[in-house]
Amino acid sequence: MPHQGKRLFPQPVRATLTLDTGSRVVVVGDISAGGAMLEAQNDLWPGCKLSLKARNLDVNGEIRWRNDRLCGVAFSKPVDPFAVIAANGGDVKGNMMEEPPLSSAQSDRS
C-alpha cells in the first residue's frame, strides 16, 4: 500500500507489540499519523489485530499488508509521529520522507 502524499518518518522507534499470544519489543521502521511499518515475523499477517506502545504512542492497529521482510500496520486512530519520535530519542528535523520540492527548472515548466 503506497504512502503517496503522506509524511513518513524513517526514524526507528522501539515499541512494545502486544498480540493475543503475548508481548515483545519491536522496532518501528517508519511511522506516520495513520500507521507504521514493522519487520515481518511469523505471527504477523494481514488481518492480525495488535497494539503498539512506546512513549507518546498507545494505539491499537491491524496488519494490512506483508511481504518477505516487512509488514504495514494501520492505526485505529491518528497519532502524532513528531511526538512519538521526539519522545523516543529521535530527531524529527530532516527525517521526513516526502516528495522532494520541485527544482526551479522543473517549476519553470509548470
mmCIF file of C-alpha atoms in Angstrom:
data_model
loop_
_atom_site.group_PDB
_atom_site.id
_atom_site.type_symbol
_atom_site.label_atom_id
_atom_site.label_comp_id
_atom_site.label_asym_id
_atom_site.label_seq_id
_atom_site.Cartn_x
_atom_site.Cartn_y
_atom_site.Cartn_z
ATOM 1 C CA MET A 1 0.000 0.000 0.000
ATOM 2 C CA PRO A 2 1.861 3.150 -1.110
ATOM 3 C CA HIS A 3 2.105 6.165 1.153
ATOM 4 C CA GLN A 4 1.772 8.770 -1.576
ATOM 5 C CA GLY A 5 1.157 12.242 -0.246
ATOM 6 C CA LYS A 6 1.653 11.198 3.394
ATOM 7 C CA ARG A 7 4.556 12.163 5.608
ATOM 8 C CA LEU A 8 6.677 9.189 6.613
ATOM 9 C CA PHE A 9 9.316 9.279 9.318
ATOM 10 C CA PRO A 10 12.067 6.681 8.902
ATOM 11 C CA GLN A 11 13.452 7.217 12.417
ATOM 12 C CA PRO A 12 13.405 3.823 14.172
ATOM 13 C CA VAL A 13 11.397 3.677 17.401
ATOM 14 C CA ARG A 14 11.369 0.755 19.851
ATOM 15 C CA ALA A 15 7.841 -0.189 20.902
ATOM 16 C CA THR A 16 6.043 -2.992 22.711
ATOM 17 C CA LEU A 17 3.875 -5.030 20.360
ATOM 18 C CA THR A 18 1.035 -6.935 22.011
ATOM 19 C CA LEU A 19 -0.905 -9.746 20.338
ATOM 20 C CA ASP A 20 -3.323 -12.317 21.776
ATOM 21 C CA THR A 21 -0.300 -14.615 22.187
ATOM 22 C CA GLY A 22 1.822 -12.180 24.229
ATOM 23 C CA SER A 23 4.067 -9.123 24.020
ATOM 24 C CA ARG A 24 7.539 -8.357 22.682
ATOM 25 C CA VAL A 25 9.709 -5.405 21.767
ATOM 26 C CA VAL A 26 9.789 -4.465 18.072
ATOM 27 C CA VAL A 27 11.420 -1.733 16.044
ATOM 28 C CA VAL A 28 9.024 0.530 14.177
ATOM 29 C CA GLY A 29 10.877 1.407 10.981
ATOM 30 C CA ASP A 30 8.565 4.089 9.632
ATOM 31 C CA ILE A 31 5.705 5.886 11.320
ATOM 32 C CA SER A 32 3.044 8.244 10.022
ATOM 33 C CA ALA A 33 -0.162 9.593 11.547
ATOM 34 C CA GLY A 34 -2.134 6.629 10.208
ATOM 35 C CA GLY A 35 0.217 3.685 10.519
ATOM 36 C CA ALA A 36 3.668 2.181 10.755
ATOM 37 C CA MET A 37 5.975 -0.374 9.191
ATOM 38 C CA LEU A 38 7.448 -3.269 11.179
ATOM 39 C CA GLU A 39 9.769 -6.153 10.438
ATOM 40 C CA ALA A 40 7.588 -9.101 9.397
ATOM 41 C CA GLN A 41 7.598 -12.003 11.824
ATOM 42 C CA ASN A 42 5.902 -15.385 11.646
ATOM 43 C CA ASP A 43 2.824 -14.293 13.610
ATOM 44 C CA LEU A 44 2.180 -11.000 11.770
ATOM 45 C CA TRP A 45 -0.214 -11.470 8.854
ATOM 46 C CA PRO A 46 -2.846 -9.258 7.222
ATOM 47 C CA GLY A 47 -5.903 -9.028 9.465
ATOM 48 C CA CYS A 48 -3.914 -9.588 12.664
ATOM 49 C CA LYS A 49 -5.053 -7.244 15.482
ATOM 50 C CA LEU A 50 -2.391 -5.745 17.756
ATOM 51 C CA SER A 51 -1.438 -2.870 19.991
ATOM 52 C CA LEU A 52 1.748 -0.784 19.969
ATOM 53 C CA LYS A 53 3.048 1.110 22.979
ATOM 54 C CA ALA A 54 6.020 3.432 23.395
ATOM 55 C CA ARG A 55 6.480 6.905 24.834
ATOM 56 C CA ASN A 56 3.665 9.064 23.348
ATOM 57 C CA LEU A 57 2.297 6.029 21.496
ATOM 58 C CA ASP A 58 -0.528 3.819 22.738
ATOM 59 C CA VAL A 59 -2.629 2.638 19.833
ATOM 60 C CA ASN A 60 -4.448 -0.411 18.506
ATOM 61 C CA GLY A 61 -3.959 -1.456 14.930
ATOM 62 C CA GLU A 62 -4.264 -4.109 12.277
ATOM 63 C CA ILE A 63 -1.726 -5.580 9.864
ATOM 64 C CA ARG A 64 -2.839 -4.511 6.383
ATOM 65 C CA TRP A 65 -0.041 -5.869 4.171
ATOM 66 C CA ARG A 66 3.030 -8.039 4.354
ATOM 67 C CA ASN A 67 5.944 -9.013 2.139
ATOM 68 C CA ASP A 68 9.007 -11.169 2.846
ATOM 69 C CA ARG A 69 10.653 -8.658 5.180
ATOM 70 C CA LEU A 70 8.148 -6.022 6.233
ATOM 71 C CA CYS A 71 4.525 -5.519 7.232
ATOM 72 C CA GLY A 72 2.297 -2.462 7.458
ATOM 73 C CA VAL A 73 0.098 -1.562 10.419
ATOM 74 C CA ALA A 74 -2.955 0.690 10.066
ATOM 75 C CA PHE A 75 -3.693 2.513 13.330
ATOM 76 C CA SER A 76 -7.221 2.654 14.759
ATOM 77 C CA LYS A 77 -6.762 6.393 15.423
ATOM 78 C CA PRO A 78 -4.274 9.006 14.216
ATOM 79 C CA VAL A 79 -1.065 9.544 16.180
ATOM 80 C CA ASP A 80 1.418 12.415 16.231
ATOM 81 C CA PRO A 81 4.586 10.958 14.658
ATOM 82 C CA PHE A 82 6.609 14.053 15.648
ATOM 83 C CA ALA A 83 5.734 13.498 19.316
ATOM 84 C CA VAL A 84 6.428 9.758 19.147
ATOM 85 C CA ILE A 85 9.874 10.185 17.585
ATOM 86 C CA ALA A 86 10.863 13.091 19.838
ATOM 87 C CA ALA A 87 9.760 11.228 22.996
ATOM 88 C CA ASN A 88 11.724 8.139 21.980
ATOM 89 C CA GLY A 89 15.043 9.862 21.401
ATOM 90 C CA GLY A 90 14.689 10.608 17.707
ATOM 91 C CA ASP A 91 15.415 13.753 15.764
ATOM 92 C CA VAL A 92 12.386 14.785 13.716
ATOM 93 C CA LYS A 93 14.227 17.508 11.796
ATOM 94 C CA GLY A 94 15.376 16.323 8.392
ATOM 95 C CA ASN A 95 13.874 12.857 8.749
ATOM 96 C CA MET A 96 10.706 13.310 6.737
ATOM 97 C CA MET A 97 10.368 11.246 3.587
ATOM 98 C CA GLU A 98 8.248 13.345 1.284
ATOM 99 C CA GLU A 99 8.304 14.015 -2.374
ATOM 100 C CA PRO A 100 11.152 16.474 -2.919
ATOM 101 C CA PRO A 101 10.183 20.017 -3.838
ATOM 102 C CA LEU A 102 10.330 20.934 -7.488
ATOM 103 C CA SER A 103 13.610 22.390 -8.592
ATOM 104 C CA SER A 104 13.482 25.840 -10.135
ATOM 105 C CA ALA A 105 13.976 24.291 -13.577
ATOM 106 C CA GLN A 106 11.013 21.960 -13.023
ATOM 107 C CA SER A 107 8.781 24.685 -11.634
ATOM 108 C CA ASP A 108 9.522 26.910 -14.655
ATOM 109 C CA ARG A 109 7.962 24.247 -16.877
ATOM 110 C CA SER A 110 4.668 24.245 -14.951
#
